[in-house]
PDB file of C-alpha atoms in Angstrom:
ATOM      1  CA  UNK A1093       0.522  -8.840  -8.640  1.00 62.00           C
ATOM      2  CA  UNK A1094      -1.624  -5.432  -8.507  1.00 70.00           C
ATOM      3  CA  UNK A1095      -0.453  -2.855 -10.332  1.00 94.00           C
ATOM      4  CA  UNK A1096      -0.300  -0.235 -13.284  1.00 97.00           C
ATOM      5  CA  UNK A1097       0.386  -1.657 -17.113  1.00 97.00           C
ATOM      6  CA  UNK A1098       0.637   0.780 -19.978  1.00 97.00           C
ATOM      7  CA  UNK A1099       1.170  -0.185 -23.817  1.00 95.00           C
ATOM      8  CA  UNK A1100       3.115  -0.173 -25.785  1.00 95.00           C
ATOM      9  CA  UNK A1101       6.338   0.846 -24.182  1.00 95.00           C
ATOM     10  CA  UNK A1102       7.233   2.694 -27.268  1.00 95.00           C
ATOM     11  CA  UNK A1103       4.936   4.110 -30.157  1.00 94.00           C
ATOM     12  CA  UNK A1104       6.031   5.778 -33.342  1.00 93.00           C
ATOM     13  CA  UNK A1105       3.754   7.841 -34.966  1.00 90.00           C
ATOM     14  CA  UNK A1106       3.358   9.519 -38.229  1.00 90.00           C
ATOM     15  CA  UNK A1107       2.253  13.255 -38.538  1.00 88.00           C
ATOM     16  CA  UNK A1108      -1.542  13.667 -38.519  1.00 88.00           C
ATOM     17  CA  UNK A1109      -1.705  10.033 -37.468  1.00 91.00           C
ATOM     18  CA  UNK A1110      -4.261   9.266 -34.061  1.00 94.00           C
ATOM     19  CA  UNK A1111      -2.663   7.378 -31.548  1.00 95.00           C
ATOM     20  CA  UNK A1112      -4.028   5.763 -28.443  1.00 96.00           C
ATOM     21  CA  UNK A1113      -2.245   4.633 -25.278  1.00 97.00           C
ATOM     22  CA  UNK A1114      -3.791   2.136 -23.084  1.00 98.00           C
ATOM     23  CA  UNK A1115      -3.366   2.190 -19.393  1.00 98.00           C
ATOM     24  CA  UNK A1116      -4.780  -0.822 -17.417  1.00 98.00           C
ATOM     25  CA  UNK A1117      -4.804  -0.769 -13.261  1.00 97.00           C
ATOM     26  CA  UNK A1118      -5.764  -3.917 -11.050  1.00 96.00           C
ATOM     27  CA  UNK A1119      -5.573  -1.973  -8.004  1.00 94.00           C
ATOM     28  CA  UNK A1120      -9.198  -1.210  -7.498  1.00 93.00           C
ATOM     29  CA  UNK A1121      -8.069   2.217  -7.785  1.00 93.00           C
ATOM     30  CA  UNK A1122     -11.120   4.702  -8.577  1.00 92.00           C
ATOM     31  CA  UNK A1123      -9.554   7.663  -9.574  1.00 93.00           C
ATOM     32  CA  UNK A1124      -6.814   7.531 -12.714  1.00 96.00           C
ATOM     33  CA  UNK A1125      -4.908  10.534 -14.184  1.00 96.00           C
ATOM     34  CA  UNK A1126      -2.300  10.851 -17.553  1.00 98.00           C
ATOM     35  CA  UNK A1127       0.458  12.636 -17.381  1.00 97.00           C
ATOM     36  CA  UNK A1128       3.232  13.894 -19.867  1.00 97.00           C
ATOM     37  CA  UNK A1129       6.648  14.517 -19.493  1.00 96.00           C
ATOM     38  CA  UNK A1130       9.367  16.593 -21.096  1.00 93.00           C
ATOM     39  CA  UNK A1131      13.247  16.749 -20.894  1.00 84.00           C
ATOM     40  CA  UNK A1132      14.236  19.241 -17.822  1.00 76.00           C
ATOM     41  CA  UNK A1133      10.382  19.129 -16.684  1.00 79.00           C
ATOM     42  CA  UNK A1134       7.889  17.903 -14.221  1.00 84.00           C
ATOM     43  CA  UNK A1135       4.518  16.051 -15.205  1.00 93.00           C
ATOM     44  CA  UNK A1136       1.912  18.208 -16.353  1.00 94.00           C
ATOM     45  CA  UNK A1137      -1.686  17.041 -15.964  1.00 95.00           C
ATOM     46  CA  UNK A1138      -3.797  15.990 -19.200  1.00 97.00           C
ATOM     47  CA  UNK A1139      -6.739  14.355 -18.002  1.00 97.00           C
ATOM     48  CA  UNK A1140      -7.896  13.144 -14.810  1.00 96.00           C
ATOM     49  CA  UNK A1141     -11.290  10.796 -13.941  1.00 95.00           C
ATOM     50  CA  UNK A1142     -12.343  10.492 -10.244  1.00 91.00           C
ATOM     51  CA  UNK A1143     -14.685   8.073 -11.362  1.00 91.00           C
ATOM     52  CA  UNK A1144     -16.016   5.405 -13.744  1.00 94.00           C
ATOM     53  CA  UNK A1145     -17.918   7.512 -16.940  1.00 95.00           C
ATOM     54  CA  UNK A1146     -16.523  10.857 -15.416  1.00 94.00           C
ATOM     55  CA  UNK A1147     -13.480  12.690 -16.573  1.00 96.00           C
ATOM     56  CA  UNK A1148     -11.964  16.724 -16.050  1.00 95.00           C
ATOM     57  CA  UNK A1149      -9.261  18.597 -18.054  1.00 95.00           C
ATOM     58  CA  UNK A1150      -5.860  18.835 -16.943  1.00 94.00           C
ATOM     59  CA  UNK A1151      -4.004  21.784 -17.676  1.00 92.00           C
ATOM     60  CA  UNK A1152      -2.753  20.438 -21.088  1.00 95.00           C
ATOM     61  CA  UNK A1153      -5.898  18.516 -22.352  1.00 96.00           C
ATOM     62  CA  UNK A1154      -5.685  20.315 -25.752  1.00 96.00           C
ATOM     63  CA  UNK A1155      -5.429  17.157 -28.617  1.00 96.00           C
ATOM     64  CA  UNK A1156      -5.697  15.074 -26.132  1.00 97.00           C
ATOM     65  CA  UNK A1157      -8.762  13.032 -25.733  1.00 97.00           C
ATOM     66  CA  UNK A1158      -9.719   9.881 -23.240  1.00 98.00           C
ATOM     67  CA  UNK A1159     -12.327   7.663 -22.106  1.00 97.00           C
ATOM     68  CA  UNK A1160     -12.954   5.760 -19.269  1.00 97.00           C
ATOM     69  CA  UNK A1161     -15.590   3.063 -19.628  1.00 97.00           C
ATOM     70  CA  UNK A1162     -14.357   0.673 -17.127  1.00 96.00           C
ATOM     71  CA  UNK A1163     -12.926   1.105 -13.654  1.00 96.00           C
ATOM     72  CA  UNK A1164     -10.165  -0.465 -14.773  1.00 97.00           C
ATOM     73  CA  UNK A1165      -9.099   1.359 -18.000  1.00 98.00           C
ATOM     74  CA  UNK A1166      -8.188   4.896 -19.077  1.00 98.00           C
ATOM     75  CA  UNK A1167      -6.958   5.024 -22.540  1.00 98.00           C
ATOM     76  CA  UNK A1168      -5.594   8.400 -23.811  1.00 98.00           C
ATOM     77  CA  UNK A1169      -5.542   8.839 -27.142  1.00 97.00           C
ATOM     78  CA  UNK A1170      -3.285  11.739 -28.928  1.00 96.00           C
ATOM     79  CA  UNK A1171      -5.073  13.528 -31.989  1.00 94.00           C
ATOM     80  CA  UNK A1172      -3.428  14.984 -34.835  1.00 89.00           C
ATOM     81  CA  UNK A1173      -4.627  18.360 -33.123  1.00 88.00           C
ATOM     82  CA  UNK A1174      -1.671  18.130 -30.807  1.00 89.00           C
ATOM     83  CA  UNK A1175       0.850  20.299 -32.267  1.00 88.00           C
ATOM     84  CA  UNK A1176       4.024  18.561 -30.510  1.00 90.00           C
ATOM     85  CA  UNK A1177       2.840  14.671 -29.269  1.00 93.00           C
ATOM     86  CA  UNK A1178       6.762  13.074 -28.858  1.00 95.00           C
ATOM     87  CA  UNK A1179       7.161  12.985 -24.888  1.00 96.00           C
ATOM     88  CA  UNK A1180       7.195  10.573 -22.317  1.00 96.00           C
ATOM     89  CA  UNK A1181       3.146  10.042 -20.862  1.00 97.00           C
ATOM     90  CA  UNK A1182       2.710   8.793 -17.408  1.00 97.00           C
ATOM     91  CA  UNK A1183      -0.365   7.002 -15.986  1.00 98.00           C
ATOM     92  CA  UNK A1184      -1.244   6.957 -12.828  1.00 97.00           C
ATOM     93  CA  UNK A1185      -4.234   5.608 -10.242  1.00 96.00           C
ATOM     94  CA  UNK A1186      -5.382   6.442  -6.730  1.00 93.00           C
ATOM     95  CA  UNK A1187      -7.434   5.114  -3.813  1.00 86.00           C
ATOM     96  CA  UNK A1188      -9.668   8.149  -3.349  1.00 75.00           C
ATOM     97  CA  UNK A1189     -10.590   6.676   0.315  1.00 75.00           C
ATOM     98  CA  UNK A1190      -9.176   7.321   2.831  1.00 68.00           C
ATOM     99  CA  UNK A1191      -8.349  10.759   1.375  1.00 68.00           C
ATOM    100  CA  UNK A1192      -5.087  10.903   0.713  1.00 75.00           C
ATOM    101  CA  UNK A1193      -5.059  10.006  -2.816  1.00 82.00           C
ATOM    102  CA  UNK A1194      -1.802   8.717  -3.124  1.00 90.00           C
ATOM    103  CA  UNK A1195      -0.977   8.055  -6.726  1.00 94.00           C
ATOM    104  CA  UNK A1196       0.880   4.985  -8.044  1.00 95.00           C
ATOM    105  CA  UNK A1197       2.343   5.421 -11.248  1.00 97.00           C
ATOM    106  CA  UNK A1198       2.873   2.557 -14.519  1.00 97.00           C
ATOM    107  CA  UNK A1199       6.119   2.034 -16.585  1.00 97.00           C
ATOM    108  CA  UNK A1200       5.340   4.789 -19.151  1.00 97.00           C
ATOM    109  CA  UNK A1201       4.920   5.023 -22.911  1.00 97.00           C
ATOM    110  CA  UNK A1202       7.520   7.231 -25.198  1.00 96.00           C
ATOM    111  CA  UNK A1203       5.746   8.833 -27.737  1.00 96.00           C
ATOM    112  CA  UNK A1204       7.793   9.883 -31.112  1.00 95.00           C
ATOM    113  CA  UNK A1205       6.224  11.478 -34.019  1.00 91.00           C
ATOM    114  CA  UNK A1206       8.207  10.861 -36.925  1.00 86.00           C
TER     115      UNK A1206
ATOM    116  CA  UNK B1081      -2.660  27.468  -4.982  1.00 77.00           C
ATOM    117  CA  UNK B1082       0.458  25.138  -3.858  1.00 84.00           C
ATOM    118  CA  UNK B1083       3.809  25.237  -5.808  1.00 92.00           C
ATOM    119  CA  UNK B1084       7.325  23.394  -5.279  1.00 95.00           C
ATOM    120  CA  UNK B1085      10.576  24.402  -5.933  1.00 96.00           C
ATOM    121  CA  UNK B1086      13.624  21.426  -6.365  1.00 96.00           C
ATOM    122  CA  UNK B1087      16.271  24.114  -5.008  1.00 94.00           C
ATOM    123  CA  UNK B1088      19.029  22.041  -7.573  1.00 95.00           C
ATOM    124  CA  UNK B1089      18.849  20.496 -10.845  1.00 94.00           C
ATOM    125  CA  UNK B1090      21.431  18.107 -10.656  1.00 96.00           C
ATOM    126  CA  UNK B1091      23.306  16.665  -7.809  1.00 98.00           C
ATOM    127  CA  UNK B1092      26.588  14.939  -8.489  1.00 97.00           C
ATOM    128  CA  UNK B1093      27.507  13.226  -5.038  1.00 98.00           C
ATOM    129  CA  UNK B1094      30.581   9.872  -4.264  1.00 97.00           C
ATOM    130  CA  UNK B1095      29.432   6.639  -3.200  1.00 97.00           C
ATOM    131  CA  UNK B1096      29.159   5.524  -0.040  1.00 97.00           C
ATOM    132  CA  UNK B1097      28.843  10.009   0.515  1.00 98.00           C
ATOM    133  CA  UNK B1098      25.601  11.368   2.254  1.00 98.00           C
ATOM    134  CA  UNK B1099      23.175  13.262   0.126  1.00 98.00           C
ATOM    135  CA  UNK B1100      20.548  15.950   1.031  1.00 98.00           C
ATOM    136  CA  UNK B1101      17.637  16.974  -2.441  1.00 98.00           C
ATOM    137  CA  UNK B1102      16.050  19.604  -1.273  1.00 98.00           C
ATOM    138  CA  UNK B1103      12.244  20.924  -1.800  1.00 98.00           C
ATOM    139  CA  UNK B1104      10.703  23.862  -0.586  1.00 97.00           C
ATOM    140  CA  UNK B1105       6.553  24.409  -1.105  1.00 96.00           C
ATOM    141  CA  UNK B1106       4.088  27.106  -0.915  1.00 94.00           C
ATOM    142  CA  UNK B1107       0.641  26.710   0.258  1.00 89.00           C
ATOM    143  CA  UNK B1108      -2.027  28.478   2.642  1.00 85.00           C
ATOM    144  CA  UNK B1109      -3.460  25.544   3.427  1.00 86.00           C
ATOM    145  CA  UNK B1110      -2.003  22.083   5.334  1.00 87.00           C
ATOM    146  CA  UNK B1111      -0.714  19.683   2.867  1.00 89.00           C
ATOM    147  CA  UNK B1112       0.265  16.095   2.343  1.00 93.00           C
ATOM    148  CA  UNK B1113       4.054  15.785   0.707  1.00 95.00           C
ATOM    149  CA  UNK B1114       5.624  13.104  -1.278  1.00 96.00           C
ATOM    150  CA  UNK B1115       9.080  12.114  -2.958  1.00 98.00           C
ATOM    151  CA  UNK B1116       9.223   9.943  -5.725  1.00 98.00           C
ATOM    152  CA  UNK B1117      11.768   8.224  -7.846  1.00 97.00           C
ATOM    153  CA  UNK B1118      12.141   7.613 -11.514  1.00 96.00           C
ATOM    154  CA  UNK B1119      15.249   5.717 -13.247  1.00 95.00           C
ATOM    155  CA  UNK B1120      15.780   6.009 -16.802  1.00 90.00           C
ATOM    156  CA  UNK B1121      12.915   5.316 -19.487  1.00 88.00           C
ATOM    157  CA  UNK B1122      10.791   3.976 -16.498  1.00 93.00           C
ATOM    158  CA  UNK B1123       7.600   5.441 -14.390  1.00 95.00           C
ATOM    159  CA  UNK B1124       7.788   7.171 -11.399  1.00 96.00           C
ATOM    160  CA  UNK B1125       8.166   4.793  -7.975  1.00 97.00           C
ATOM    161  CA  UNK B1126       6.819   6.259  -4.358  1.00 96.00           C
ATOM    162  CA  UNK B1127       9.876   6.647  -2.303  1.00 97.00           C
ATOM    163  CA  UNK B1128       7.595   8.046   0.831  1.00 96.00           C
ATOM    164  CA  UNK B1129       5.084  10.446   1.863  1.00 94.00           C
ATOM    165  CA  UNK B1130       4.466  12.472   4.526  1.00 94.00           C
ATOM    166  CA  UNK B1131       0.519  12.653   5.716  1.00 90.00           C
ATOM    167  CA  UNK B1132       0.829  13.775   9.496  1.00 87.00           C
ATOM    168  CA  UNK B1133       2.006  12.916  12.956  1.00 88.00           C
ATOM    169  CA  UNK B1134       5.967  12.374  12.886  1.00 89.00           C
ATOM    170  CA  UNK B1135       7.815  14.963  10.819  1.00 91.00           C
ATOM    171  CA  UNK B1136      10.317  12.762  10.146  1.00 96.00           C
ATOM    172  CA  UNK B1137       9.378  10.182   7.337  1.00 96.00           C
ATOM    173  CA  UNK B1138      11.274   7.170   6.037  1.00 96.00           C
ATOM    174  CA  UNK B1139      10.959   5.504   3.086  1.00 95.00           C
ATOM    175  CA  UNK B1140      12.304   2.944   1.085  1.00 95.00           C
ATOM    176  CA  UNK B1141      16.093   2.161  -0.374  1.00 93.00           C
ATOM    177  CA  UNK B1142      17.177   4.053   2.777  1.00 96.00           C
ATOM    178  CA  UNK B1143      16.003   7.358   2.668  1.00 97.00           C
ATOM    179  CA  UNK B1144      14.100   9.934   4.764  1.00 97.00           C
ATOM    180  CA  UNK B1145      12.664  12.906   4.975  1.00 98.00           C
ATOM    181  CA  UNK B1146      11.746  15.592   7.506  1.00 96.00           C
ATOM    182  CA  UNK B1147       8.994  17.967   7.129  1.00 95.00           C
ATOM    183  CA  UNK B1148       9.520  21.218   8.519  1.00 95.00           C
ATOM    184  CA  UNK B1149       6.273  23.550   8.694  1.00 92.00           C
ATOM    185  CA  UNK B1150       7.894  26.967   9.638  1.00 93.00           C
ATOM    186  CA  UNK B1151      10.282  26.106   6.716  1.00 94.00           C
ATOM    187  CA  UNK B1152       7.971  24.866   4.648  1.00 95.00           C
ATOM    188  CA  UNK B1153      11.026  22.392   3.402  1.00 96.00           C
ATOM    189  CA  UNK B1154      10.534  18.452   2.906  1.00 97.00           C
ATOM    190  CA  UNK B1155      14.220  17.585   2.153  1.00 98.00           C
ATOM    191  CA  UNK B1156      15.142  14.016   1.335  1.00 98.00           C
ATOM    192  CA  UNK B1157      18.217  12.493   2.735  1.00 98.00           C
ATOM    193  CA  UNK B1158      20.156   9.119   2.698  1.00 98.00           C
ATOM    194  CA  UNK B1159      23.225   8.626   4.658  1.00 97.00           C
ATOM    195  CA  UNK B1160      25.251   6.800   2.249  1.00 97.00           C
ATOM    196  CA  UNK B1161      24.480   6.933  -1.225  1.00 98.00           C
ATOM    197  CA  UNK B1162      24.995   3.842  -3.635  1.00 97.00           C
ATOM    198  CA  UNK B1163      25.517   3.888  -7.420  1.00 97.00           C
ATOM    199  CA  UNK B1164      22.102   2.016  -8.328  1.00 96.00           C
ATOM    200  CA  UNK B1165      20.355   5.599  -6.479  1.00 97.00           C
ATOM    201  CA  UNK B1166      21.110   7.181  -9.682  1.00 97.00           C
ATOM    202  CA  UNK B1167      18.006   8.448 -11.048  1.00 97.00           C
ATOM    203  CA  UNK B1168      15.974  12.178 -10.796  1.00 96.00           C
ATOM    204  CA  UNK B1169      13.943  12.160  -7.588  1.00 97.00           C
ATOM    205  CA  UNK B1170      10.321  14.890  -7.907  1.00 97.00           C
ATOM    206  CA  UNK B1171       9.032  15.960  -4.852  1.00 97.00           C
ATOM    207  CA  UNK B1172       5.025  16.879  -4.851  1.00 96.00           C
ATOM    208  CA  UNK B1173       2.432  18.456  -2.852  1.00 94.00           C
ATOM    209  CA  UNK B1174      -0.885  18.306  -2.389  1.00 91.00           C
ATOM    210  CA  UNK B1175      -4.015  20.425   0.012  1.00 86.00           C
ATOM    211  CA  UNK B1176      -5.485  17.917   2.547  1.00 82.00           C
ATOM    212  CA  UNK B1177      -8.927  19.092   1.815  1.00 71.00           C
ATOM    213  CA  UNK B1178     -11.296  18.098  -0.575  1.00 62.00           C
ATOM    214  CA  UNK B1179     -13.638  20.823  -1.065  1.00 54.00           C
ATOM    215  CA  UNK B1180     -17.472  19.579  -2.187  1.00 53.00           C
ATOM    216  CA  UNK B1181     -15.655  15.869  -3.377  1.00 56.00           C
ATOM    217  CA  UNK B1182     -13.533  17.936  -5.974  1.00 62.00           C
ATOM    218  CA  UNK B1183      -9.861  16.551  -7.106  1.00 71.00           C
ATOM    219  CA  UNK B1184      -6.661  18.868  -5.272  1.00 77.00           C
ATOM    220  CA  UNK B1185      -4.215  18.613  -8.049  1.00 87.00           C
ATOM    221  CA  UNK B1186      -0.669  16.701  -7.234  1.00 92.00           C
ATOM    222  CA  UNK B1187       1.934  19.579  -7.513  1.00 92.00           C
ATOM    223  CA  UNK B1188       5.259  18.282  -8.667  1.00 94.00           C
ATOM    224  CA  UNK B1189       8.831  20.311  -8.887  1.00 94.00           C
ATOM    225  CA  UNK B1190      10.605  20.022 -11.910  1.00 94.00           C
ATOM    226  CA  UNK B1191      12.760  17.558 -10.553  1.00 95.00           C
ATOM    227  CA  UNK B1192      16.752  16.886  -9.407  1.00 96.00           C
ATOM    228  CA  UNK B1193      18.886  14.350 -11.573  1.00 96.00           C
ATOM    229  CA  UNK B1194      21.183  12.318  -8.505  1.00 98.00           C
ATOM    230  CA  UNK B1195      24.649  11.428 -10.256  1.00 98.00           C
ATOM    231  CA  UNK B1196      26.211   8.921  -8.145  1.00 97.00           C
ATOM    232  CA  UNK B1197      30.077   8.437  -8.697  1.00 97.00           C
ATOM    233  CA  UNK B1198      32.428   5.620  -8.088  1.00 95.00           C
TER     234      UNK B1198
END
């Protein structure tokens, strides 16, 4: 089945600890985007990569850092820079042709910082 | 710039009652418009989209929606409203063009939380 994994499901983190979330997509999707969620909010936008090697700052990319290596992965990973981590993050992929970049989204991982 | 306002927050509705979550946008520029779904702890689902042609849309589990330009509204609707449609439903918006290959952000509202009650 195509589609959007993300591990783990739930992380626990200590403060000043790195963490990284992976985010897998067998969709042939090029473009892929991470998201985070708070209580009472939309998504906000932390990074986005239209393509493999390539990646743009969301409007929260601030202790956030990612990669994006293969097509198929786009691991986030949350530095100890990031003054409040514990949220929900979202990945996500699109089909940039065609145009209408619809995006898909995976199961999520809830971040706590302990 | 586009924005989107979810007119309610929460929407407490009956079984079996017909709901209506509505979204208004802003943009100067023609836009594609989507709803989508999330239920507790999970990610969010595509419920349906609007690209062009027909204004009115329908999606999956039963519900529509109609885009109305002069409005600039996409409300969702579903005739009859089960308790497994609990969930918060975003609506989000994004320009049709891509100027020079760039990315046009996806604009979501903050969101309505659907309470379906036996």
């Amino acid at each position: 089945d195509g589609g959007i994994t993300q591990s783990p499901k739930y992380l626990f983190r200590k403060e000043g600890q790195n963490v990284t979330l992976s985010c897998e997509q067998n969709l042939n999707h090029d473009a892929m985007y991470w998201y985070r969620q708070d209580p009472g909010q939309g998504l906000r936008l932390i990074y986005y990569s239209q393509i493999v090697n390539d990646f743009q700052k969301g409007d929260i990319a601030e202790g956030y850092s990612v990669s994006r290596e293969k097509k198929e992965s786009f691991p986030l990973t949350v530095t100890s820079a990031q003054k409040n981590p514990t949220a929900f993050y979202l990945c996500a992929s699109s089909d940039r042709r065609g145009g209408t970049d619809t995006q898909y989204f995976g199961p999520g991982t809830r971040l706590t910082v302990l | 710039a586009q924005s989107v306002t979810q007119l309610d927050s929460q929407v407490p509705v009956f079984e079996e009652a017909p709901v209506e979550l509505r979204c208004n946008y802003s943009s100067s520029v023609s836009v594609y418009l989507f709803w989508y779904v999330q239920y507790p702890n999970q990610g969010l689902q595509l419920l349906l989209k609007y690209l062009s042609g027909s204004t009115l849309v329908k999606g999956i589990n039963g519900f529509e929606a109609e885009f109305n330009k002069s409005q600039t509204s996409f409300h969702l609707r579903k005739p009859s409203v089960h308790i497994s449609d609990t969930a918060e439903y975003f609506c989000a918006v994004r320009s049709t063009g891509r100027v020079g290959g760039g990315y046009n952000k996806l604009i979501f509202g903050a969101g309505t939380r659907l309470a379906v009650h036996p």
